[in-house]
Structures are given as structure tokens and as C-alpha cells.
mmCIF file of C-alpha atoms in Angstrom:
data_model
loop_
_atom_site.group_PDB
_atom_site.id
_atom_site.type_symbol
_atom_site.label_atom_id
_atom_site.label_comp_id
_atom_site.label_asym_id
_atom_site.label_seq_id
_atom_site.Cartn_x
_atom_site.Cartn_y
_atom_site.Cartn_z
ATOM 1 C CA MET A 4 -22.065 -20.192 -32.575
ATOM 2 C CA ALA A 5 -23.902 -21.547 -29.936
ATOM 3 C CA VAL A 6 -24.192 -19.458 -26.697
ATOM 4 C CA ASP A 7 -24.940 -21.025 -22.987
ATOM 5 C CA MET A 8 -27.152 -18.305 -21.618
ATOM 6 C CA ASP A 9 -26.858 -19.673 -18.224
ATOM 7 C CA LYS A 10 -23.149 -18.838 -18.738
ATOM 8 C CA VAL A 11 -23.651 -15.400 -20.016
ATOM 9 C CA MET A 12 -26.119 -14.598 -17.150
ATOM 10 C CA GLU A 13 -23.345 -15.502 -14.887
ATOM 11 C CA LEU A 14 -20.758 -13.231 -16.480
ATOM 12 C CA VAL A 15 -23.678 -10.573 -16.265
ATOM 13 C CA GLY A 16 -24.370 -11.496 -12.779
ATOM 14 C CA ARG A 17 -20.535 -10.858 -12.075
ATOM 15 C CA ALA A 18 -20.528 -7.841 -13.787
ATOM 16 C CA VAL A 19 -23.406 -6.209 -11.745
ATOM 17 C CA GLY A 20 -21.000 -7.332 -8.935
ATOM 18 C CA ASP A 21 -18.141 -5.512 -9.984
ATOM 19 C CA VAL A 22 -20.292 -2.329 -11.088
ATOM 20 C CA GLY A 23 -21.531 -2.055 -8.076
ATOM 21 C CA ALA A 24 -18.415 -2.583 -6.276
ATOM 22 C CA THR A 25 -16.913 0.481 -8.648
ATOM 23 C CA LEU A 26 -19.553 2.843 -7.514
ATOM 24 C CA ALA A 27 -19.515 1.585 -3.914
ATOM 25 C CA ALA A 28 -15.769 2.677 -3.713
ATOM 26 C CA GLY A 29 -16.717 6.328 -4.363
ATOM 27 C CA ASN A 30 -19.352 5.853 -1.750
ATOM 28 C CA VAL A 31 -16.798 4.655 0.758
ATOM 29 C CA VAL A 32 -14.215 7.522 -0.030
ATOM 30 C CA LEU A 33 -17.570 9.819 0.665
ATOM 31 C CA GLY A 34 -17.933 7.896 4.400
ATOM 32 C CA HIS A 35 -14.226 8.631 5.002
ATOM 33 C CA ARG A 36 -13.760 12.173 3.838
ATOM 34 C CA LEU A 37 -17.043 13.414 5.472
ATOM 35 C CA GLY A 38 -16.499 11.470 8.750
ATOM 36 C CA LEU A 39 -19.888 9.418 8.465
ATOM 37 C CA TYR A 40 -18.393 6.022 9.514
ATOM 38 C CA LYS A 41 -16.702 7.860 12.446
ATOM 39 C CA ALA A 42 -20.066 9.493 13.517
ATOM 40 C CA LEU A 43 -22.416 6.366 13.041
ATOM 41 C CA ALA A 44 -19.755 4.389 15.454
ATOM 42 C CA GLU A 45 -20.868 6.901 18.179
ATOM 43 C CA GLY A 46 -24.417 5.172 18.278
ATOM 44 C CA PRO A 47 -27.392 4.094 16.052
ATOM 45 C CA ALA A 48 -28.940 6.818 13.930
ATOM 46 C CA THR A 49 -31.269 7.546 11.432
ATOM 47 C CA PRO A 50 -30.233 9.318 8.650
ATOM 48 C CA GLU A 51 -31.478 12.897 9.882
ATOM 49 C CA GLU A 52 -29.455 12.288 13.224
ATOM 50 C CA LEU A 53 -26.334 11.123 11.212
ATOM 51 C CA ALA A 54 -26.491 14.601 8.849
ATOM 52 C CA ALA A 55 -26.948 16.261 12.211
ATOM 53 C CA ARG A 56 -23.852 14.686 13.715
ATOM 54 C CA THR A 57 -21.630 15.184 10.260
ATOM 55 C CA ASP A 58 -23.214 18.677 9.257
ATOM 56 C CA THR A 59 -24.594 17.064 6.068
ATOM 57 C CA THR A 60 -27.857 16.778 4.010
ATOM 58 C CA PRO A 61 -30.460 14.042 5.486
ATOM 59 C CA ARG A 62 -31.443 13.134 1.598
ATOM 60 C CA TYR A 63 -27.880 12.443 0.632
ATOM 61 C CA VAL A 64 -26.876 10.757 4.137
ATOM 62 C CA ALA A 65 -30.374 8.574 3.513
ATOM 63 C CA GLU A 66 -29.399 7.331 0.136
ATOM 64 C CA TRP A 67 -25.982 6.852 1.222
ATOM 65 C CA LEU A 68 -26.816 4.635 4.036
ATOM 66 C CA ALA A 69 -29.245 2.642 2.012
ATOM 67 C CA GLY A 70 -26.256 1.860 -0.223
ATOM 68 C CA GLN A 71 -23.644 1.267 2.296
ATOM 69 C CA ALA A 72 -26.517 -1.380 4.029
ATOM 70 C CA ALA A 73 -26.884 -3.253 0.947
ATOM 71 C CA GLY A 74 -23.188 -3.535 0.578
ATOM 72 C CA GLY A 75 -22.989 -4.898 4.022
ATOM 73 C CA TYR A 76 -20.594 -1.860 5.120
ATOM 74 C CA VAL A 77 -23.480 -0.772 7.788
ATOM 75 C CA GLN A 78 -26.349 -2.529 9.519
ATOM 76 C CA HIS A 79 -29.897 -1.547 9.094
ATOM 77 C CA ASP A 80 -32.861 -2.093 11.286
ATOM 78 C CA ASP A 81 -36.349 -0.279 10.349
ATOM 79 C CA GLY A 82 -34.936 2.938 9.346
ATOM 80 C CA THR A 83 -32.003 3.139 11.612
ATOM 81 C CA TYR A 84 -28.562 2.136 10.901
ATOM 82 C CA SER A 85 -25.502 1.541 13.008
ATOM 83 C CA LEU A 86 -22.084 -0.201 12.565
ATOM 84 C CA SER A 87 -21.053 -3.556 14.168
ATOM 85 C CA GLU A 88 -17.906 -4.100 16.225
ATOM 86 C CA GLU A 89 -16.495 -5.837 13.272
ATOM 87 C CA GLN A 90 -17.724 -2.763 11.062
ATOM 88 C CA ALA A 91 -16.052 -0.082 13.018
ATOM 89 C CA PHE A 92 -12.822 -1.691 13.868
ATOM 90 C CA ALA A 93 -12.439 -1.746 9.770
ATOM 91 C CA LEU A 94 -13.820 1.520 8.977
ATOM 92 C CA THR A 95 -13.240 4.346 11.557
ATOM 93 C CA ASN A 96 -9.613 4.288 12.188
ATOM 94 C CA PRO A 97 -6.942 5.434 10.096
ATOM 95 C CA ASP A 98 -4.105 5.045 13.087
ATOM 96 C CA GLY A 99 -5.017 1.660 13.788
ATOM 97 C CA PRO A 100 -4.336 -2.011 11.965
ATOM 98 C CA LEU A 101 -6.693 -2.099 9.521
ATOM 99 C CA TYR A 102 -8.092 0.766 7.548
ATOM 100 C CA VAL A 103 -10.557 -0.082 4.594
ATOM 101 C CA PRO A 104 -11.376 3.475 3.231
ATOM 102 C CA GLY A 105 -7.538 4.112 2.638
ATOM 103 C CA ALA A 106 -7.888 1.046 -0.182
ATOM 104 C CA PHE A 107 -10.993 2.670 -1.958
ATOM 105 C CA VAL A 108 -9.029 6.174 -1.979
ATOM 106 C CA LEU A 109 -6.251 4.730 -3.750
ATOM 107 C CA ALA A 110 -8.376 2.968 -5.782
ATOM 108 C CA THR A 111 -10.287 5.622 -6.842
ATOM 109 C CA GLY A 112 -7.362 7.930 -7.542
ATOM 110 C CA ILE A 113 -5.852 5.252 -9.651
ATOM 111 C CA ILE A 114 -8.931 5.262 -11.862
ATOM 112 C CA ARG A 115 -8.828 8.864 -12.592
ATOM 113 C CA SER A 116 -5.871 8.070 -14.629
ATOM 114 C CA GLU A 117 -7.527 5.425 -17.057
ATOM 115 C CA PRO A 118 -7.028 7.819 -19.987
ATOM 116 C CA ARG A 119 -3.602 8.056 -19.803
ATOM 117 C CA ILE A 120 -3.429 4.456 -19.386
ATOM 118 C CA THR A 121 -5.322 3.894 -22.313
ATOM 119 C CA ASP A 122 -3.064 5.981 -24.561
ATOM 120 C CA ALA A 123 -0.083 4.132 -23.209
ATOM 121 C CA PHE A 124 -1.041 1.054 -24.272
ATOM 122 C CA ARG A 125 -1.266 2.202 -27.651
ATOM 123 C CA THR A 126 1.770 3.882 -27.617
ATOM 124 C CA GLY A 127 3.790 1.928 -24.829
ATOM 125 C CA ALA A 128 4.786 4.950 -22.871
ATOM 126 C CA GLY A 129 4.975 4.898 -19.716
ATOM 127 C CA VAL A 130 3.026 7.179 -17.015
ATOM 128 C CA GLY A 131 5.006 8.218 -13.923
ATOM 129 C CA TRP A 132 3.990 7.729 -9.854
ATOM 130 C CA HIS A 133 4.368 11.627 -9.691
ATOM 131 C CA GLU A 134 1.499 11.982 -12.824
ATOM 132 C CA HIS A 135 -0.903 10.877 -10.712
ATOM 133 C CA HIS A 136 -3.987 12.410 -8.542
ATOM 134 C CA GLU A 137 -2.839 13.064 -5.191
ATOM 135 C CA ASP A 138 -5.180 10.591 -4.189
ATOM 136 C CA VAL A 139 -2.947 8.063 -5.136
ATOM 137 C CA PHE A 140 -0.270 9.070 -3.032
ATOM 138 C CA ILE A 141 -2.531 9.741 0.290
ATOM 139 C CA GLY A 142 -4.614 6.433 -0.588
ATOM 140 C CA CYS A 143 -1.397 4.365 -0.590
ATOM 141 C CA GLU A 144 -0.183 5.856 3.001
ATOM 142 C CA ALA A 145 -3.806 4.911 4.235
ATOM 143 C CA PHE A 146 -3.780 1.399 2.892
ATOM 144 C CA PHE A 147 -0.343 0.182 3.673
ATOM 145 C CA ARG A 148 0.643 2.195 6.715
ATOM 146 C CA ALA A 149 -2.349 0.176 8.585
ATOM 147 C CA GLY A 150 -0.768 -3.186 7.593
ATOM 148 C CA TYR A 151 2.983 -1.829 8.598
ATOM 149 C CA ILE A 152 1.289 -0.698 11.967
ATOM 150 C CA ALA A 153 -0.317 -4.309 12.426
ATOM 151 C CA HIS A 154 2.943 -6.404 11.625
ATOM 152 C CA LEU A 155 6.051 -4.400 11.101
ATOM 153 C CA VAL A 156 7.421 -3.942 14.413
ATOM 154 C CA ASP A 157 6.084 -7.061 16.181
ATOM 155 C CA GLU A 158 6.422 -9.713 13.220
ATOM 156 C CA TRP A 159 8.288 -8.617 10.455
ATOM 157 C CA LEU A 160 11.207 -7.309 11.830
ATOM 158 C CA PRO A 161 11.638 -9.949 14.682
ATOM 159 C CA ALA A 162 11.369 -12.546 11.568
ATOM 160 C CA LEU A 163 15.070 -11.285 10.655
ATOM 161 C CA ASP A 164 18.160 -12.906 11.998
ATOM 162 C CA GLY A 165 19.426 -10.439 14.663
ATOM 163 C CA VAL A 166 18.115 -7.684 13.216
ATOM 164 C CA VAL A 167 15.822 -6.256 16.394
ATOM 165 C CA GLU A 168 18.856 -6.277 18.376
ATOM 166 C CA LYS A 169 21.075 -4.071 16.284
ATOM 167 C CA LEU A 170 18.004 -2.071 16.107
ATOM 168 C CA GLN A 171 17.494 -2.010 19.889
ATOM 169 C CA ARG A 172 21.529 -1.310 20.495
ATOM 170 C CA GLY A 173 21.327 1.414 17.883
ATOM 171 C CA ALA A 174 21.676 1.032 13.946
ATOM 172 C CA ARG A 175 21.831 2.495 10.850
ATOM 173 C CA VAL A 176 18.959 2.096 8.603
ATOM 174 C CA ALA A 177 18.088 3.367 5.013
ATOM 175 C CA ASP A 178 14.242 3.203 4.065
ATOM 176 C CA VAL A 179 13.932 3.113 0.218
ATOM 177 C CA GLY A 180 10.820 4.346 -1.521
ATOM 178 C CA CYS A 181 9.958 5.279 1.631
ATOM 179 C CA GLY A 182 6.868 7.740 0.031
ATOM 180 C CA HIS A 183 4.983 9.488 2.836
ATOM 181 C CA GLY A 184 7.439 8.156 5.657
ATOM 182 C CA ALA A 185 4.817 5.534 7.163
ATOM 183 C CA THR A 186 7.682 3.111 7.921
ATOM 184 C CA THR A 187 10.521 5.341 8.210
ATOM 185 C CA VAL A 188 8.371 6.901 11.322
ATOM 186 C CA LEU A 189 7.594 3.382 12.675
ATOM 187 C CA MET A 190 10.743 2.176 12.825
ATOM 188 C CA ALA A 191 12.411 5.331 14.304
ATOM 189 C CA GLN A 192 9.546 5.286 17.334
ATOM 190 C CA ALA A 193 10.048 1.517 18.122
ATOM 191 C CA PHE A 194 14.017 2.057 18.254
ATOM 192 C CA PRO A 195 14.968 5.192 19.818
ATOM 193 C CA ALA A 196 18.517 4.326 19.264
ATOM 194 C CA THR A 197 18.384 4.090 15.659
ATOM 195 C CA THR A 198 18.455 6.504 12.711
ATOM 196 C CA VAL A 199 16.487 6.101 9.949
ATOM 197 C CA MET A 200 17.148 7.765 6.535
ATOM 198 C CA GLY A 201 14.254 7.452 3.976
ATOM 199 C CA SER A 202 14.376 8.312 0.191
ATOM 200 C CA ASP A 203 12.199 8.540 -2.765
ATOM 201 C CA TYR A 204 12.354 9.864 -6.147
ATOM 202 C CA HIS A 205 8.691 12.071 -5.630
ATOM 203 C CA ASP A 206 9.735 15.202 -4.104
ATOM 204 C CA ALA A 207 6.217 15.834 -2.962
ATOM 205 C CA SER A 208 6.106 12.664 -0.882
ATOM 206 C CA ILE A 209 9.468 13.668 0.716
ATOM 207 C CA GLU A 210 8.008 16.606 1.553
ATOM 208 C CA MET A 211 5.166 15.142 3.559
ATOM 209 C CA ALA A 212 7.199 12.493 5.187
ATOM 210 C CA ARG A 213 9.849 15.160 6.742
ATOM 211 C CA LYS A 214 6.257 16.648 8.234
ATOM 212 C CA ARG A 215 5.256 13.171 9.129
ATOM 213 C CA ALA A 216 8.272 12.536 11.297
ATOM 214 C CA ALA A 217 8.098 15.848 12.632
ATOM 215 C CA ASP A 218 4.438 15.463 14.071
ATOM 216 C CA ALA A 219 5.475 11.943 15.149
ATOM 217 C CA GLY A 220 8.102 13.478 17.431
ATOM 218 C CA VAL A 221 11.276 11.485 15.838
ATOM 219 C CA ALA A 222 12.774 14.298 13.175
ATOM 220 C CA GLU A 223 15.779 14.528 15.222
ATOM 221 C CA ARG A 224 16.287 10.402 14.104
ATOM 222 C CA THR A 225 15.210 10.605 10.626
ATOM 223 C CA GLY A 226 16.162 12.261 7.439
ATOM 224 C CA PHE A 227 14.817 12.158 4.107
ATOM 225 C CA GLU A 228 16.158 12.950 0.498
ATOM 226 C CA VAL A 229 14.853 13.135 -2.558
ATOM 227 C CA ALA A 230 16.481 10.369 -4.523
ATOM 228 C CA GLY A 231 15.798 7.105 -6.581
ATOM 229 C CA ALA A 232 16.732 3.708 -5.599
ATOM 230 C CA GLN A 233 19.672 3.520 -7.727
ATOM 231 C CA ARG A 234 21.328 6.735 -5.931
ATOM 232 C CA PHE A 235 20.311 7.009 -2.517
ATOM 233 C CA SER A 236 22.763 8.407 -0.206
ATOM 234 C CA GLY A 237 25.046 6.675 2.602
ATOM 235 C CA ALA A 238 26.832 3.162 3.207
ATOM 236 C CA GLY A 239 27.280 1.086 5.757
ATOM 237 C CA TYR A 240 23.677 0.418 6.808
ATOM 238 C CA ASP A 241 22.878 -2.324 8.901
ATOM 239 C CA LEU A 242 19.515 -2.544 7.502
ATOM 240 C CA VAL A 243 17.842 -1.368 4.012
ATOM 241 C CA THR A 244 14.089 -1.845 3.318
ATOM 242 C CA THR A 245 12.093 -1.888 0.585
ATOM 243 C CA PHE A 246 8.196 -1.851 1.210
ATOM 244 C CA ASP A 247 5.981 -2.495 -1.352
ATOM 245 C CA CYS A 248 7.656 -0.734 -4.348
ATOM 246 C CA LEU A 249 10.507 -2.710 -5.837
ATOM 247 C CA HIS A 250 7.930 -3.447 -8.293
ATOM 248 C CA ASP A 251 7.136 0.229 -9.178
ATOM 249 C CA MET A 252 10.915 0.613 -10.180
ATOM 250 C CA GLY A 253 11.789 0.706 -14.004
ATOM 251 C CA ASP A 254 15.536 -0.538 -13.059
ATOM 252 C CA PRO A 255 15.359 -3.035 -9.933
ATOM 253 C CA LEU A 256 18.505 -4.832 -10.432
ATOM 254 C CA GLY A 257 20.087 -1.440 -10.558
ATOM 255 C CA ALA A 258 18.301 -0.858 -7.268
ATOM 256 C CA ALA A 259 19.453 -3.922 -5.904
ATOM 257 C CA ARG A 260 22.707 -3.628 -6.802
ATOM 258 C CA ARG A 261 22.760 -0.158 -5.223
ATOM 259 C CA ILE A 262 21.190 -1.679 -2.172
ATOM 260 C CA ARG A 263 24.097 -4.552 -1.961
ATOM 261 C CA THR A 264 26.937 -1.506 -1.992
ATOM 262 C CA ALA A 265 24.794 0.471 0.551
ATOM 263 C CA LEU A 266 24.846 -2.470 3.167
ATOM 264 C CA ASP A 267 27.554 -3.236 5.933
ATOM 265 C CA ALA A 268 29.190 -6.551 5.380
ATOM 266 C CA ASP A 269 26.673 -8.073 7.768
ATOM 267 C CA GLY A 270 23.397 -5.986 6.677
ATOM 268 C CA THR A 271 20.430 -7.120 5.743
ATOM 269 C CA TRP A 272 17.590 -6.156 3.158
ATOM 270 C CA LEU A 273 14.003 -6.323 4.183
ATOM 271 C CA LEU A 274 11.786 -7.061 1.082
ATOM 272 C CA VAL A 275 8.146 -6.535 1.802
ATOM 273 C CA GLU A 276 6.261 -7.145 -2.022
ATOM 274 C CA PRO A 277 2.709 -7.955 -2.651
ATOM 275 C CA ALA A 278 1.895 -11.376 -1.545
ATOM 276 C CA ALA A 279 2.403 -13.164 -4.873
ATOM 277 C CA GLY A 280 2.681 -16.978 -6.764
ATOM 278 C CA ASP A 281 4.849 -17.545 -9.504
ATOM 279 C CA THR A 282 2.605 -18.023 -12.084
ATOM 280 C CA VAL A 283 -0.387 -16.213 -13.420
ATOM 281 C CA ALA A 284 -2.369 -19.687 -12.387
ATOM 282 C CA ASP A 285 -1.089 -19.483 -8.600
ATOM 283 C CA ASN A 286 -2.405 -15.538 -8.290
ATOM 284 C CA LEU A 287 -5.928 -16.417 -9.554
ATOM 285 C CA THR A 288 -7.215 -15.369 -6.354
ATOM 286 C CA PRO A 289 -9.117 -12.195 -4.793
ATOM 287 C CA VAL A 290 -5.449 -10.816 -3.435
ATOM 288 C CA GLY A 291 -4.398 -11.346 -7.176
ATOM 289 C CA ARG A 292 -7.088 -9.607 -8.598
ATOM 290 C CA LEU A 293 -6.582 -6.656 -6.731
ATOM 291 C CA TYR A 294 -2.811 -6.508 -7.223
ATOM 292 C CA TYR A 295 -3.358 -7.125 -10.974
ATOM 293 C CA GLY A 296 -5.650 -4.568 -11.392
ATOM 294 C CA ALA A 297 -3.511 -1.866 -9.515
ATOM 295 C CA SER A 298 -0.498 -3.097 -11.355
ATOM 296 C CA THR A 299 -1.891 -2.639 -14.829
ATOM 297 C CA LEU A 300 -3.315 0.987 -14.127
ATOM 298 C CA CYS A 301 -0.170 2.049 -11.800
ATOM 299 C CA CYS A 302 2.866 -0.221 -10.954
ATOM 300 C CA THR A 303 3.874 -1.321 -14.575
ATOM 301 C CA PRO A 304 3.115 2.036 -15.962
ATOM 302 C CA ALA A 305 5.354 3.980 -13.076
ATOM 303 C CA ALA A 306 8.301 1.467 -13.997
ATOM 304 C CA ARG A 307 7.912 1.855 -17.832
ATOM 305 C CA SER A 308 7.931 5.677 -17.115
ATOM 306 C CA GLN A 309 11.507 5.353 -15.620
ATOM 307 C CA GLU A 310 14.885 4.610 -16.607
ATOM 308 C CA GLY A 311 15.643 1.237 -17.469
ATOM 309 C CA GLY A 312 11.966 0.489 -18.476
ATOM 310 C CA TYR A 313 11.633 -3.026 -17.066
ATOM 311 C CA SER A 314 8.486 -3.921 -14.892
ATOM 312 C CA LEU A 315 8.048 -6.991 -12.448
ATOM 313 C CA GLY A 316 4.375 -6.058 -12.046
ATOM 314 C CA ALA A 317 2.927 -6.118 -8.648
ATOM 315 C CA GLN A 318 2.410 -10.267 -8.903
ATOM 316 C CA ALA A 319 6.337 -10.985 -9.514
ATOM 317 C CA GLY A 320 6.533 -13.849 -7.297
ATOM 318 C CA PRO A 321 9.144 -15.055 -4.868
ATOM 319 C CA ALA A 322 11.353 -16.774 -8.239
ATOM 320 C CA ALA A 323 11.713 -13.251 -10.164
ATOM 321 C CA LEU A 324 12.348 -11.753 -7.055
ATOM 322 C CA ARG A 325 15.083 -14.204 -6.146
ATOM 323 C CA GLN A 326 16.386 -13.918 -9.512
ATOM 324 C CA VAL A 327 16.873 -10.194 -9.191
ATOM 325 C CA ALA A 328 18.574 -10.497 -5.596
ATOM 326 C CA THR A 329 20.839 -13.196 -7.005
ATOM 327 C CA ASP A 330 21.876 -10.914 -10.391
ATOM 328 C CA ALA A 331 22.586 -8.086 -7.550
ATOM 329 C CA GLY A 332 25.057 -10.345 -5.776
ATOM 330 C CA PHE A 333 23.169 -11.427 -2.776
ATOM 331 C CA THR A 334 23.849 -14.948 -1.914
ATOM 332 C CA ARG A 335 20.822 -15.434 0.829
ATOM 333 C CA PHE A 336 17.232 -14.954 -0.082
ATOM 334 C CA ARG A 337 14.345 -16.476 2.140
ATOM 335 C CA ARG A 338 11.123 -15.790 2.603
ATOM 336 C CA VAL A 339 10.696 -15.307 6.507
ATOM 337 C CA THR A 340 6.918 -14.514 6.870
ATOM 338 C CA GLY A 341 3.851 -12.426 5.407
ATOM 339 C CA SER A 342 0.511 -11.315 5.994
ATOM 340 C CA PRO A 343 -2.636 -11.598 3.614
ATOM 341 C CA LEU A 344 -1.655 -8.898 1.335
ATOM 342 C CA ASN A 345 2.169 -9.519 1.607
ATOM 343 C CA ASP A 346 5.397 -11.437 1.298
ATOM 344 C CA VAL A 347 8.590 -10.481 3.745
ATOM 345 C CA TYR A 348 11.734 -11.876 2.495
ATOM 346 C CA GLU A 349 15.351 -11.406 4.460
ATOM 347 C CA ILE A 350 18.255 -10.848 1.749
ATOM 348 C CA ARG A 351 21.646 -10.851 2.928
ATOM 349 C CA PRO A 352 25.053 -10.678 1.217
#
């Protein structure tokens, strides 16, 4: 076998980058948990000064800062470290429109389940969402919530035909697969005349969603129940939403059929899914790589653990999603907008 050593070294270089990125993920989570990024945003600091601000140990902080500078997450100038405006924007505000550390909390949480996923490859069994480390739930909220803050109220909902007007007058909304309730709370905050019912099969997430709604002052206009997407309660909804969760379900067609029966005759299903094309070749991109990786370790095993055992995967693409909607009895399906990480669809009876 003739081996092209230049191509081998190219692969090795890629592996070095990936291993470095894997280790960097843990260091970003450290910065998140210890408040190191927030403290550094207060102004340039030496390791000793940043350690004093965060009540941490200077020697550890020195090593952390050097690695962060090597990765491009902080600035370095002759022993002093700082954050640029852009770095501070992306790394320091969990309630803002972009919070990069949330993605790393999610990723490192998912990786904790690697032994279970390895076994699942051999047996074909599933690994439920509820079986993952709690960082998966916390990181998922932190990662996706930032995008919802940036896009949901100002872009995604206005892209739907007549929906904002209904919400402003007072509508009934079902937020299916709501997780910790980030989207439920955002919609309730934006439209005081509207009531939003969140549902999720994971009882611990629903417990947290109730707390989030209470903390946000919208508990009276929201409700939460532990229920799978095929069995959430209520009917006559003006809007049903599913945010980045249909591909995690073991019976997406059953969920779509339940949504169809739950909607008012003139209701709308807002489907938000990971940005994807219809073929593997379409998705050989950095975003596709991210979602295929998460889907292998989390989304597909979660779907296979559920009733139905069908798994769309996190890169299903519009054709597969349209097929689910059509098979469920919907007749109108269109992509209305999107973001670098999401595609947004309007589906109507």
C-alpha cells in the first residue's frame, strides 16, 4: 500500500486541532463556571489579578489564560490578558443573543455518555434524553436560548402569516418539547394577552420550566405538564411550536398527527429544526459536523429509546420534514426564515 505522507500529516494536523478543541471545551466550561470570562471583561488583568477577582488560584489561572490565548478566546499582551469587545459579547452574557460557553457545557455533558453510546452501537438500544448528565439539559438551554432571544420574537414569529397579530390580541399556544421553558417564557413575556402551555416528557425539565416562568413573572400566563409530544393536552390552539426537538422524538409522525388535531382550523405549527440540507453531501460543513456529532451521541439514541423507535437525526433536512408533515395531514409547508444554526418552517392544515 502506497501511503502519501503529506496526506497523513494533513490528517494528523486535523486530529491535533480536534484534540485541542476537545480539551479546550473543558477549559471554556471552567471559564463559565468560575466566572473567569465575566471578570476578565472588567478590564485587562495578569493571572494574579484575575485570580484575585474570582477567588481562584493564580497558578491555575495562568495556565488557563495561556490556553485561552492560544485558542483565540482571549487577548495576550506581555503577560497581561484581556477580552476584545467581540469576545466579551460572545463569552460573558448568558442572557444575551449569543452565549458560546453554553454550547460547550452541552457538548461536554453529552461526551460523558460515551460508554453508554458505545454499548448502544453494539446492541441497537437507545439512550434516553433523561439518562444523560444534567449538564446536557443545562447546556442545551444555555446554547439554544441565546438563539431564541436573538431571533424568535423579532424574526421567526413575524415570518408566519398572521400569527403575531393573533398573539397580540390573545392566543392559545402549545410549546411542545419545551425543555426548561426558555421559548415558553419568551413568548409569554412578548405577548401579555397570550397564554402558553409547555410540555415535555422529562419531569425534571418541567420542574425547572415552572421555576423559570415564576422567576420571569409569567407563571399566571403559562402552564406546564409532563407529557410526550404524542399526548400533550388541549385543543383549539392558535399556534403549536416545536423548537429543535422533533428530531429527538421516537415517533415524529405521531407527534405531527397530535399537533394536527390540537390546532384550530386556522392554526399554525411553527417547526424549528437544525439547519440542514437533504443529503449528506449538502451537510458536509462545520454546522453539519456539529449537528451530526450531537446526533450520534445524543439525538439519535434518544429517539431510539422511545416508543416508535424512529430517528430523523439532527440533519434530517426539509424533504424529510415535509414528508412527516404531509403524512400527518398538513397541506401547507414552507421554510419562512432561518439562522446560521436553524431552519424555520410554517406548517398549516
